[in-house]
């Protein structure tokens, strides 16, 4: 009997050993993730620096190993980086960003107090876009992080030379401290962002986060609560402003404009509540509501034999929503609307917030058949590289250039240059803010074919578009024009 039990025990041990060896071998096979994430998941592909995941892990390990730690998070942002695109184009911008990252990491390695990250020779993490982060041990040195931040801003501000071209840029920093400003990594990063934004907005020299930066006024709190109920309370409304072909004044499109009919403050323009919606995470639901109303109107127009495009403004946060394409696709299918009838208007900041993430989204939207337009061209740092790299079909010249054409030769020259550039890149041009006949005639002579403004129509309720079109005799006789479908 003893021999029998011994034999059974040996069999069990053998079976367990074999099973463990098999499992261990299987765990390292393709498709079975190892115990620790692979290198490429912890590092930014472009710069080779640790990413947000890894620096958060290092942050947690540091404060666990040092219970009395005084740790600062220094957020570093590359300012004026859009000018790199202007000079070199989007493709070369990545090369410049990599060089700045190497320069930043090298400079950080020369300063005491900066915490080495758990990656070979890494002192700086790349959070994405133009944002970098480093950790500073401030034990016994209260102002250590502020001093180091100013030093780094100065150390690496010298222009880069790339293929004989001097690339100018600037580094700006924001700082939050553990545990004074919080104990959660994400919260501390957000507060470092707030400190940096304060410097951008006011020119304030100190990069350190202050409590009042997070202050929310009672009025803002009330409006936040009201905005959440605005759709259900039917306080949001859509206006529309037609867009015409200059040679014959035929309507080819109309821009959909979101308004908030606030019960106390009256009719609010987007700039008065869209930033609030962005901060609350409500922007995408609002955009989806606008898209639904717009596609419904396209279906109504289509049933009446009216062929026209409608344009919807898309924010930077919308472009980072992976559901955007699916939402639009479902709406078009549900209402039997052709994709070519829908235009998406994109602000410059929407494209430049995170170009690497935005570009694939734009390619998917374009593949769906939508028209993509760069709005307010000329007001920011939109580059020639952007116009080449992103799948755009139109640019809209900002109204400030158009309205000043009658009194400024410089405005005329800028407008003419934009029109010529667009024609060379095979892009349509839309002039916004056209209010005078003389301006329309000048734009026509300059080669601008599309225009929008009070000369043709003031904004009016979207629901009134079919009647407006019939009244102005833009009906089934309107034929398909290039770029409409």
GROMACS .gro file of C-alpha atoms in nm:
model
  485
    1UNK     CA    1   0.000   0.000   0.000
    2UNK     CA    2   0.287   0.239   0.087
    3UNK     CA    3   0.445   0.171  -0.252
    4UNK     CA    4   0.115   0.246  -0.419
    5UNK     CA    5   0.084   0.583  -0.240
    6UNK     CA    6   0.447   0.667  -0.324
    7UNK     CA    7   0.386   0.587  -0.689
    8UNK     CA    8   0.076   0.804  -0.695
    9UNK     CA    9   0.268   1.088  -0.526
   10UNK     CA   10   0.550   1.066  -0.781
   11UNK     CA   11   0.296   1.071  -1.064
   12UNK     CA   12   0.130   1.378  -0.916
   13UNK     CA   13   0.462   1.560  -0.877
   14UNK     CA   14   0.559   1.467  -1.230
   15UNK     CA   15   0.227   1.585  -1.367
   16UNK     CA   16   0.253   1.914  -1.174
   17UNK     CA   17   0.609   1.975  -1.293
   18UNK     CA   18   0.516   1.901  -1.653
   19UNK     CA   19   0.215   2.132  -1.630
   20UNK     CA   20   0.421   2.416  -1.484
   21UNK     CA   21   0.688   2.379  -1.751
   22UNK     CA   22   0.423   2.374  -2.022
   23UNK     CA   23   0.254   2.685  -1.880
   24UNK     CA   24   0.583   2.869  -1.848
   25UNK     CA   25   0.672   2.787  -2.207
   26UNK     CA   26   0.328   2.886  -2.325
   27UNK     CA   27   0.338   3.218  -2.142
   28UNK     CA   28   0.626   3.342  -2.353
   29UNK     CA   29   0.477   3.230  -2.682
   30UNK     CA   30   0.341   3.492  -2.924
   31UNK     CA   31  -0.001   3.608  -2.819
   32UNK     CA   32   0.065   3.552  -2.447
   33UNK     CA   33   0.171   3.877  -2.280
   34UNK     CA   34   0.472   3.849  -2.047
   35UNK     CA   35   0.455   3.947  -1.683
   36UNK     CA   36   0.597   4.292  -1.755
   37UNK     CA   37   0.492   4.493  -2.058
   38UNK     CA   38   0.738   4.487  -2.349
   39UNK     CA   39   0.970   4.780  -2.415
   40UNK     CA   40   0.761   4.927  -2.696
   41UNK     CA   41   0.459   4.964  -2.467
   42UNK     CA   42   0.660   5.164  -2.214
   43UNK     CA   43   0.839   5.398  -2.451
   44UNK     CA   44   0.741   5.653  -2.711
   45UNK     CA   45   0.814   5.517  -3.057
   46UNK     CA   46   0.930   5.848  -3.203
   47UNK     CA   47   1.158   5.980  -2.926
   48UNK     CA   48   1.252   5.654  -2.753
   49UNK     CA   49   1.179   5.815  -2.415
   50UNK     CA   50   0.965   5.656  -2.142
   51UNK     CA   51   0.595   5.724  -2.191
   52UNK     CA   52   0.324   5.831  -1.949
   53UNK     CA   53   0.262   5.475  -1.831
   54UNK     CA   54   0.623   5.420  -1.729
   55UNK     CA   55   0.677   5.756  -1.558
   56UNK     CA   56   0.357   5.702  -1.358
   57UNK     CA   57   0.496   5.365  -1.249
   58UNK     CA   58   0.826   5.529  -1.150
   59UNK     CA   59   0.636   5.796  -0.958
   60UNK     CA   60   0.451   5.531  -0.758
   61UNK     CA   61   0.769   5.335  -0.688
   62UNK     CA   62   0.954   5.646  -0.570
   63UNK     CA   63   0.692   5.756  -0.319
   64UNK     CA   64   0.652   5.396  -0.198
   65UNK     CA   65   1.026   5.374  -0.133
   66UNK     CA   66   1.036   5.722   0.025
   67UNK     CA   67   0.736   5.766   0.260
   68UNK     CA   68   0.838   6.124   0.343
   69UNK     CA   69   0.907   6.216  -0.018
   70UNK     CA   70   0.876   6.571  -0.147
   71UNK     CA   71   0.850   6.515  -0.520
   72UNK     CA   72   0.781   6.770  -0.791
   73UNK     CA   73   0.635   6.698  -1.134
   74UNK     CA   74   0.777   6.936  -1.393
   75UNK     CA   75   0.576   6.952  -1.714
   76UNK     CA   76   0.770   7.090  -2.011
   77UNK     CA   77   0.593   7.202  -2.326
   78UNK     CA   78   0.747   7.304  -2.657
   79UNK     CA   79   0.607   7.643  -2.754
   80UNK     CA   80   0.605   7.780  -3.109
   81UNK     CA   81   0.651   7.426  -3.241
   82UNK     CA   82   0.392   7.493  -3.511
   83UNK     CA   83   0.652   7.707  -3.683
   84UNK     CA   84   0.852   7.394  -3.749
   85UNK     CA   85   0.568   7.279  -3.972
   86UNK     CA   86   0.570   7.613  -4.148
   87UNK     CA   87   0.935   7.576  -4.232
   88UNK     CA   88   0.978   7.205  -4.288
   89UNK     CA   89   0.641   7.032  -4.308
   90UNK     CA   90   0.478   6.769  -4.090
   91UNK     CA   91   0.715   6.484  -4.179
   92UNK     CA   92   1.028   6.671  -4.072
   93UNK     CA   93   0.855   6.799  -3.759
   94UNK     CA   94   0.887   6.452  -3.608
   95UNK     CA   95   1.262   6.460  -3.668
   96UNK     CA   96   1.288   6.799  -3.498
   97UNK     CA   97   1.079   6.675  -3.205
   98UNK     CA   98   1.313   6.378  -3.162
   99UNK     CA   99   1.616   6.607  -3.158
  100UNK     CA  100   1.457   6.836  -2.900
  101UNK     CA  101   1.373   6.531  -2.688
  102UNK     CA  102   1.737   6.413  -2.698
  103UNK     CA  103   1.858   6.762  -2.614
  104UNK     CA  104   1.613   6.784  -2.324
  105UNK     CA  105   1.709   6.444  -2.185
  106UNK     CA  106   2.079   6.528  -2.211
  107UNK     CA  107   2.030   6.861  -2.032
  108UNK     CA  108   1.824   6.696  -1.757
  109UNK     CA  109   2.096   6.438  -1.695
  110UNK     CA  110   2.339   6.718  -1.601
  111UNK     CA  111   2.129   6.844  -1.308
  112UNK     CA  112   2.123   6.696  -0.960
  113UNK     CA  113   1.784   6.629  -0.809
  114UNK     CA  114   1.616   6.501  -1.123
  115UNK     CA  115   1.503   6.142  -1.067
  116UNK     CA  116   1.642   5.886  -1.311
  117UNK     CA  117   1.361   5.687  -1.470
  118UNK     CA  118   1.358   5.307  -1.489
  119UNK     CA  119   1.485   5.306  -1.843
  120UNK     CA  120   1.843   5.320  -1.970
  121UNK     CA  121   1.979   5.675  -1.950
  122UNK     CA  122   1.630   5.826  -1.930
  123UNK     CA  123   1.555   6.134  -1.720
  124UNK     CA  124   1.259   6.271  -1.912
  125UNK     CA  125   0.930   6.110  -2.016
  126UNK     CA  126   0.737   6.197  -2.333
  127UNK     CA  127   0.367   6.232  -2.252
  128UNK     CA  128   0.272   6.274  -2.618
  129UNK     CA  129   0.250   6.564  -2.860
  130UNK     CA  130   0.487   6.837  -2.742
  131UNK     CA  131   0.458   6.758  -2.368
  132UNK     CA  132   0.741   6.612  -2.158
  133UNK     CA  133   0.766   6.536  -1.786
  134UNK     CA  134   1.041   6.490  -1.532
  135UNK     CA  135   1.042   6.412  -1.159
  136UNK     CA  136   1.245   6.622  -0.915
  137UNK     CA  137   1.338   6.513  -0.563
  138UNK     CA  138   1.290   6.827  -0.352
  139UNK     CA  139   1.375   6.676  -0.014
  140UNK     CA  140   1.518   6.966   0.186
  141UNK     CA  141   1.521   7.199  -0.119
  142UNK     CA  142   1.184   7.367  -0.150
  143UNK     CA  143   1.259   7.562  -0.468
  144UNK     CA  144   1.468   7.295  -0.641
  145UNK     CA  145   1.212   7.219  -0.913
  146UNK     CA  146   1.150   7.583  -1.002
  147UNK     CA  147   1.523   7.647  -1.034
  148UNK     CA  148   1.574   7.338  -1.252
  149UNK     CA  149   1.276   7.425  -1.471
  150UNK     CA  150   1.412   7.773  -1.542
  151UNK     CA  151   1.756   7.627  -1.611
  152UNK     CA  152   1.617   7.375  -1.860
  153UNK     CA  153   1.408   7.642  -2.033
  154UNK     CA  154   1.728   7.840  -2.079
  155UNK     CA  155   1.963   7.548  -2.155
  156UNK     CA  156   1.780   7.412  -2.457
  157UNK     CA  157   1.631   7.731  -2.602
  158UNK     CA  158   1.906   7.761  -2.863
  159UNK     CA  159   1.769   7.702  -3.215
  160UNK     CA  160   1.827   7.368  -3.382
  161UNK     CA  161   1.997   7.337  -3.715
  162UNK     CA  162   1.826   7.094  -3.951
  163UNK     CA  163   1.944   7.064  -4.310
  164UNK     CA  164   2.088   7.413  -4.297
  165UNK     CA  165   1.770   7.565  -4.156
  166UNK     CA  166   1.754   7.723  -3.808
  167UNK     CA  167   1.449   7.597  -3.619
  168UNK     CA  168   1.343   7.831  -3.339
  169UNK     CA  169   1.132   7.708  -3.048
  170UNK     CA  170   1.075   7.773  -2.677
  171UNK     CA  171   1.026   7.553  -2.370
  172UNK     CA  172   0.771   7.651  -2.107
  173UNK     CA  173   0.717   7.467  -1.778
  174UNK     CA  174   0.452   7.411  -1.514
  175UNK     CA  175   0.511   7.247  -1.174
  176UNK     CA  176   0.300   7.062  -0.919
  177UNK     CA  177   0.426   6.910  -0.594
  178UNK     CA  178   0.362   6.587  -0.404
  179UNK     CA  179   0.206   6.575  -0.149
  180UNK     CA  180   0.115   6.947  -0.118
  181UNK     CA  181  -0.094   6.959  -0.437
  182UNK     CA  182  -0.219   6.601  -0.435
  183UNK     CA  183  -0.113   6.237  -0.413
  184UNK     CA  184  -0.257   6.105  -0.739
  185UNK     CA  185  -0.032   6.112  -1.045
  186UNK     CA  186  -0.305   6.214  -1.291
  187UNK     CA  187  -0.420   6.495  -1.061
  188UNK     CA  188  -0.066   6.627  -1.027
  189UNK     CA  189  -0.012   6.623  -1.404
  190UNK     CA  190  -0.337   6.814  -1.451
  191UNK     CA  191  -0.230   7.077  -1.197
  192UNK     CA  192   0.109   7.113  -1.367
  193UNK     CA  193  -0.088   7.176  -1.689
  194UNK     CA  194  -0.292   7.445  -1.513
  195UNK     CA  195   0.027   7.616  -1.394
  196UNK     CA  196   0.169   7.610  -1.746
  197UNK     CA  197  -0.153   7.748  -1.895
  198UNK     CA  198  -0.146   8.031  -1.641
  199UNK     CA  199   0.198   8.129  -1.766
  200UNK     CA  200   0.079   8.112  -2.127
  201UNK     CA  201  -0.225   8.326  -2.059
  202UNK     CA  202  -0.079   8.591  -1.830
  203UNK     CA  203   0.293   8.585  -1.891
  204UNK     CA  204   0.340   8.509  -1.520
  205UNK     CA  205   0.697   8.406  -1.452
  206UNK     CA  206   0.644   8.149  -1.177
  207UNK     CA  207   0.584   7.795  -1.306
  208UNK     CA  208   0.448   7.668  -0.972
  209UNK     CA  209   0.085   7.563  -0.936
  210UNK     CA  210  -0.132   7.775  -0.705
  211UNK     CA  211  -0.460   7.663  -0.546
  212UNK     CA  212  -0.659   7.949  -0.697
  213UNK     CA  213  -0.583   7.816  -1.046
  214UNK     CA  214  -0.839   7.542  -0.984
  215UNK     CA  215  -1.097   7.774  -0.834
  216UNK     CA  216  -1.445   7.748  -0.985
  217UNK     CA  217  -1.679   8.042  -0.940
  218UNK     CA  218  -2.042   7.990  -0.833
  219UNK     CA  219  -2.156   8.128  -1.171
  220UNK     CA  220  -1.941   7.875  -1.354
  221UNK     CA  221  -2.073   7.591  -1.138
  222UNK     CA  222  -2.430   7.697  -1.209
  223UNK     CA  223  -2.368   7.718  -1.583
  224UNK     CA  224  -2.204   7.375  -1.581
  225UNK     CA  225  -2.516   7.226  -1.423
  226UNK     CA  226  -2.742   7.410  -1.669
  227UNK     CA  227  -2.540   7.300  -1.971
  228UNK     CA  228  -2.591   6.936  -1.877
  229UNK     CA  229  -2.967   6.991  -1.903
  230UNK     CA  230  -2.962   7.220  -2.207
  231UNK     CA  231  -3.032   6.951  -2.468
  232UNK     CA  232  -3.317   6.792  -2.272
  233UNK     CA  233  -3.462   7.137  -2.204
  234UNK     CA  234  -3.444   7.217  -2.579
  235UNK     CA  235  -3.235   7.526  -2.513
  236UNK     CA  236  -2.980   7.446  -2.785
  237UNK     CA  237  -3.062   7.567  -3.131
  238UNK     CA  238  -2.900   7.552  -3.472
  239UNK     CA  239  -2.871   7.843  -3.712
  240UNK     CA  240  -2.738   7.822  -4.063
  241UNK     CA  241  -2.560   8.064  -4.299
  242UNK     CA  242  -2.553   7.992  -4.674
  243UNK     CA  243  -2.239   7.972  -4.884
  244UNK     CA  244  -2.251   8.067  -5.252
  245UNK     CA  245  -2.055   8.036  -5.571
  246UNK     CA  246  -1.939   8.389  -5.649
  247UNK     CA  247  -1.978   8.384  -6.030
  248UNK     CA  248  -2.352   8.301  -6.027
  249UNK     CA  249  -2.454   8.331  -5.656
  250UNK     CA  250  -2.587   7.977  -5.652
  251UNK     CA  251  -2.597   7.825  -5.303
  252UNK     CA  252  -2.371   7.521  -5.274
  253UNK     CA  253  -2.340   7.483  -4.897
  254UNK     CA  254  -2.438   7.625  -4.560
  255UNK     CA  255  -2.257   7.632  -4.226
  256UNK     CA  256  -2.449   7.501  -3.924
  257UNK     CA  257  -2.399   7.724  -3.618
  258UNK     CA  258  -2.469   7.608  -3.262
  259UNK     CA  259  -2.635   7.851  -3.019
  260UNK     CA  260  -2.752   7.820  -2.658
  261UNK     CA  261  -3.076   8.001  -2.581
  262UNK     CA  262  -3.002   8.046  -2.212
  263UNK     CA  263  -3.312   8.134  -2.006
  264UNK     CA  264  -3.124   8.406  -1.814
  265UNK     CA  265  -2.822   8.513  -2.022
  266UNK     CA  266  -2.999   8.510  -2.359
  267UNK     CA  267  -2.856   8.372  -2.683
  268UNK     CA  268  -2.499   8.254  -2.624
  269UNK     CA  269  -2.242   8.209  -2.901
  270UNK     CA  270  -2.028   7.891  -2.905
  271UNK     CA  271  -1.720   8.062  -2.760
  272UNK     CA  272  -1.924   8.140  -2.448
  273UNK     CA  273  -2.001   7.777  -2.363
  274UNK     CA  274  -1.799   7.539  -2.583
  275UNK     CA  275  -1.485   7.564  -2.361
  276UNK     CA  276  -1.708   7.475  -2.067
  277UNK     CA  277  -1.846   7.175  -2.256
  278UNK     CA  278  -1.490   7.067  -2.337
  279UNK     CA  279  -1.383   7.083  -1.972
  280UNK     CA  280  -1.690   6.882  -1.865
  281UNK     CA  281  -1.648   6.609  -2.125
  282UNK     CA  282  -1.977   6.711  -2.292
  283UNK     CA  283  -1.834   6.816  -2.627
  284UNK     CA  284  -1.876   6.484  -2.806
  285UNK     CA  285  -2.243   6.439  -2.702
  286UNK     CA  286  -2.312   6.794  -2.820
  287UNK     CA  287  -2.138   6.728  -3.151
  288UNK     CA  288  -2.335   6.407  -3.200
  289UNK     CA  289  -2.658   6.601  -3.142
  290UNK     CA  290  -2.557   6.864  -3.398
  291UNK     CA  291  -2.461   6.593  -3.650
  292UNK     CA  292  -2.797   6.420  -3.610
  293UNK     CA  293  -2.992   6.742  -3.663
  294UNK     CA  294  -2.776   6.826  -3.963
  295UNK     CA  295  -2.812   6.489  -4.131
  296UNK     CA  296  -3.187   6.496  -4.071
  297UNK     CA  297  -3.202   6.833  -4.250
  298UNK     CA  298  -2.994   6.696  -4.538
  299UNK     CA  299  -3.247   6.414  -4.574
  300UNK     CA  300  -3.535   6.667  -4.578
  301UNK     CA  301  -3.363   6.878  -4.843
  302UNK     CA  302  -3.286   6.569  -5.046
  303UNK     CA  303  -3.654   6.466  -5.042
  304UNK     CA  304  -3.746   6.809  -5.178
  305UNK     CA  305  -3.492   6.782  -5.457
  306UNK     CA  306  -3.258   7.043  -5.307
  307UNK     CA  307  -2.891   6.957  -5.339
  308UNK     CA  308  -2.671   7.142  -5.091
  309UNK     CA  309  -2.389   7.060  -4.851
  310UNK     CA  310  -2.411   7.133  -4.478
  311UNK     CA  311  -2.101   7.201  -4.268
  312UNK     CA  312  -2.059   7.109  -3.901
  313UNK     CA  313  -1.776   7.236  -3.679
  314UNK     CA  314  -1.568   6.960  -3.515
  315UNK     CA  315  -1.354   7.021  -3.204
  316UNK     CA  316  -1.014   6.881  -3.113
  317UNK     CA  317  -1.166   6.646  -2.854
  318UNK     CA  318  -1.413   6.515  -3.114
  319UNK     CA  319  -1.126   6.407  -3.338
  320UNK     CA  320  -0.985   6.195  -3.056
  321UNK     CA  321  -1.310   6.000  -3.018
  322UNK     CA  322  -1.279   5.667  -3.198
  323UNK     CA  323  -1.661   5.647  -3.219
  324UNK     CA  324  -1.683   5.958  -3.440
  325UNK     CA  325  -1.656   5.775  -3.771
  326UNK     CA  326  -1.905   5.509  -3.667
  327UNK     CA  327  -2.152   5.772  -3.544
  328UNK     CA  328  -2.141   5.958  -3.875
  329UNK     CA  329  -2.161   5.638  -4.077
  330UNK     CA  330  -2.471   5.523  -3.888
  331UNK     CA  331  -2.644   5.860  -3.930
  332UNK     CA  332  -2.578   5.869  -4.304
  333UNK     CA  333  -2.710   5.517  -4.343
  334UNK     CA  334  -3.015   5.578  -4.122
  335UNK     CA  335  -3.126   5.887  -4.316
  336UNK     CA  336  -3.005   5.768  -4.659
  337UNK     CA  337  -2.780   6.071  -4.707
  338UNK     CA  338  -2.475   6.065  -4.933
  339UNK     CA  339  -2.146   6.130  -4.745
  340UNK     CA  340  -2.049   6.403  -4.991
  341UNK     CA  341  -2.329   6.623  -4.863
  342UNK     CA  342  -2.167   6.653  -4.518
  343UNK     CA  343  -1.876   6.889  -4.452
  344UNK     CA  344  -1.664   6.884  -4.137
  345UNK     CA  345  -1.497   7.215  -4.049
  346UNK     CA  346  -1.183   7.186  -3.839
  347UNK     CA  347  -1.003   7.456  -3.643
  348UNK     CA  348  -0.627   7.480  -3.656
  349UNK     CA  349  -0.589   7.386  -3.290
  350UNK     CA  350  -0.800   7.075  -3.353
  351UNK     CA  351  -0.542   6.950  -3.602
  352UNK     CA  352  -0.239   7.048  -3.398
  353UNK     CA  353  -0.350   6.917  -3.056
  354UNK     CA  354  -0.215   6.572  -3.139
  355UNK     CA  355  -0.131   6.541  -3.512
  356UNK     CA  356  -0.025   6.176  -3.486
  357UNK     CA  357  -0.365   6.078  -3.345
  358UNK     CA  358  -0.566   6.316  -3.564
  359UNK     CA  359  -0.420   6.219  -3.901
  360UNK     CA  360  -0.554   5.859  -3.903
  361UNK     CA  361  -0.896   5.988  -3.795
  362UNK     CA  362  -0.904   6.240  -4.080
  363UNK     CA  363  -0.802   5.971  -4.326
  364UNK     CA  364  -1.092   5.753  -4.209
  365UNK     CA  365  -1.337   6.042  -4.236
  366UNK     CA  366  -1.213   6.126  -4.583
  367UNK     CA  367  -1.235   5.761  -4.688
  368UNK     CA  368  -1.598   5.772  -4.581
  369UNK     CA  369  -1.654   6.039  -4.846
  370UNK     CA  370  -1.685   6.351  -4.629
  371UNK     CA  371  -1.543   6.691  -4.722
  372UNK     CA  372  -1.282   6.821  -4.476
  373UNK     CA  373  -1.228   7.196  -4.440
  374UNK     CA  374  -0.966   7.392  -4.250
  375UNK     CA  375  -1.155   7.679  -4.085
  376UNK     CA  376  -1.026   8.031  -4.006
  377UNK     CA  377  -0.711   7.980  -4.209
  378UNK     CA  378  -0.447   8.245  -4.142
  379UNK     CA  379  -0.532   8.318  -3.777
  380UNK     CA  380  -0.287   8.075  -3.618
  381UNK     CA  381   0.020   7.875  -3.708
  382UNK     CA  382  -0.124   7.648  -3.974
  383UNK     CA  383   0.163   7.539  -4.192
  384UNK     CA  384   0.219   7.450  -4.552
  385UNK     CA  385   0.319   7.108  -4.422
  386UNK     CA  386  -0.023   7.065  -4.264
  387UNK     CA  387  -0.196   7.145  -4.591
  388UNK     CA  388   0.016   6.883  -4.764
  389UNK     CA  389  -0.009   6.609  -4.503
  390UNK     CA  390  -0.373   6.628  -4.394
  391UNK     CA  391  -0.647   6.513  -4.637
  392UNK     CA  392  -0.818   6.852  -4.668
  393UNK     CA  393  -1.037   6.969  -4.958
  394UNK     CA  394  -1.100   7.333  -4.864
  395UNK     CA  395  -0.963   7.622  -4.662
  396UNK     CA  396  -1.176   7.907  -4.527
  397UNK     CA  397  -1.009   8.248  -4.517
  398UNK     CA  398  -1.088   8.409  -4.184
  399UNK     CA  399  -1.330   8.701  -4.189
  400UNK     CA  400  -1.074   8.939  -4.037
  401UNK     CA  401  -0.876   8.933  -4.363
  402UNK     CA  402  -1.184   8.971  -4.582
  403UNK     CA  403  -1.339   9.256  -4.384
  404UNK     CA  404  -1.017   9.459  -4.406
  405UNK     CA  405  -0.960   9.419  -4.779
  406UNK     CA  406  -1.120   9.754  -4.872
  407UNK     CA  407  -0.883   9.951  -4.646
  408UNK     CA  408  -0.562   9.751  -4.639
  409UNK     CA  409  -0.339   9.649  -4.927
  410UNK     CA  410  -0.168   9.407  -4.689
  411UNK     CA  411  -0.497   9.224  -4.630
  412UNK     CA  412  -0.549   9.203  -5.005
  413UNK     CA  413  -0.199   9.062  -5.048
  414UNK     CA  414  -0.250   8.803  -4.774
  415UNK     CA  415  -0.584   8.696  -4.918
  416UNK     CA  416  -0.437   8.671  -5.267
  417UNK     CA  417  -0.146   8.463  -5.137
  418UNK     CA  418  -0.383   8.221  -4.960
  419UNK     CA  419  -0.595   8.183  -5.274
  420UNK     CA  420  -0.288   8.119  -5.492
  421UNK     CA  421  -0.150   7.868  -5.242
  422UNK     CA  422  -0.479   7.681  -5.226
  423UNK     CA  423  -0.507   7.668  -5.605
  424UNK     CA  424  -0.155   7.525  -5.630
  425UNK     CA  425  -0.248   7.260  -5.372
  426UNK     CA  426  -0.578   7.192  -5.555
  427UNK     CA  427  -0.786   7.312  -5.259
  428UNK     CA  428  -1.109   7.509  -5.282
  429UNK     CA  429  -1.115   7.845  -5.103
  430UNK     CA  430  -1.411   7.988  -4.910
  431UNK     CA  431  -1.406   8.355  -4.805
  432UNK     CA  432  -1.587   8.426  -4.478
  433UNK     CA  433  -1.734   8.758  -4.370
  434UNK     CA  434  -1.815   8.900  -4.715
  435UNK     CA  435  -2.041   9.202  -4.653
  436UNK     CA  436  -1.990   9.430  -4.954
  437UNK     CA  437  -2.042   9.384  -5.325
  438UNK     CA  438  -1.703   9.539  -5.405
  439UNK     CA  439  -1.533   9.280  -5.185
  440UNK     CA  440  -1.717   8.996  -5.362
  441UNK     CA  441  -1.610   9.130  -5.701
  442UNK     CA  442  -1.247   9.163  -5.591
  443UNK     CA  443  -1.248   8.805  -5.456
  444UNK     CA  444  -1.390   8.682  -5.787
  445UNK     CA  445  -1.110   8.854  -5.980
  446UNK     CA  446  -0.857   8.697  -5.743
  447UNK     CA  447  -0.988   8.349  -5.822
  448UNK     CA  448  -1.191   8.277  -5.507
  449UNK     CA  449  -1.503   8.085  -5.611
  450UNK     CA  450  -1.693   8.045  -5.281
  451UNK     CA  451  -1.802   8.300  -5.023
  452UNK     CA  452  -2.013   8.335  -4.711
  453UNK     CA  453  -2.132   8.647  -4.531
  454UNK     CA  454  -2.403   8.906  -4.468
  455UNK     CA  455  -2.396   9.015  -4.834
  456UNK     CA  456  -2.569   8.689  -4.921
  457UNK     CA  457  -2.757   8.611  -4.599
  458UNK     CA  458  -2.745   8.657  -4.225
  459UNK     CA  459  -2.766   8.338  -4.017
  460UNK     CA  460  -3.118   8.205  -3.964
  461UNK     CA  461  -3.280   7.898  -3.806
  462UNK     CA  462  -3.181   7.567  -3.962
  463UNK     CA  463  -3.547   7.464  -3.975
  464UNK     CA  464  -3.611   7.750  -4.217
  465UNK     CA  465  -3.350   7.639  -4.472
  466UNK     CA  466  -3.586   7.452  -4.711
  467UNK     CA  467  -3.822   7.751  -4.733
  468UNK     CA  468  -3.530   7.992  -4.776
  469UNK     CA  469  -3.392   7.781  -5.059
  470UNK     CA  470  -3.729   7.767  -5.235
  471UNK     CA  471  -3.781   8.141  -5.193
  472UNK     CA  472  -3.446   8.213  -5.353
  473UNK     CA  473  -3.518   7.970  -5.635
  474UNK     CA  474  -3.241   7.729  -5.543
  475UNK     CA  475  -3.445   7.413  -5.599
  476UNK     CA  476  -3.433   7.097  -5.802
  477UNK     CA  477  -3.294   7.294  -6.095
  478UNK     CA  478  -2.966   7.321  -5.905
  479UNK     CA  479  -2.724   7.075  -6.058
  480UNK     CA  480  -2.437   6.887  -5.902
  481UNK     CA  481  -2.116   7.092  -5.885
  482UNK     CA  482  -1.758   6.977  -5.844
  483UNK     CA  483  -1.676   6.885  -5.486
  484UNK     CA  484  -2.037   6.841  -5.377
  485UNK     CA  485  -2.065   6.462  -5.401
   0.00000   0.00000   0.00000
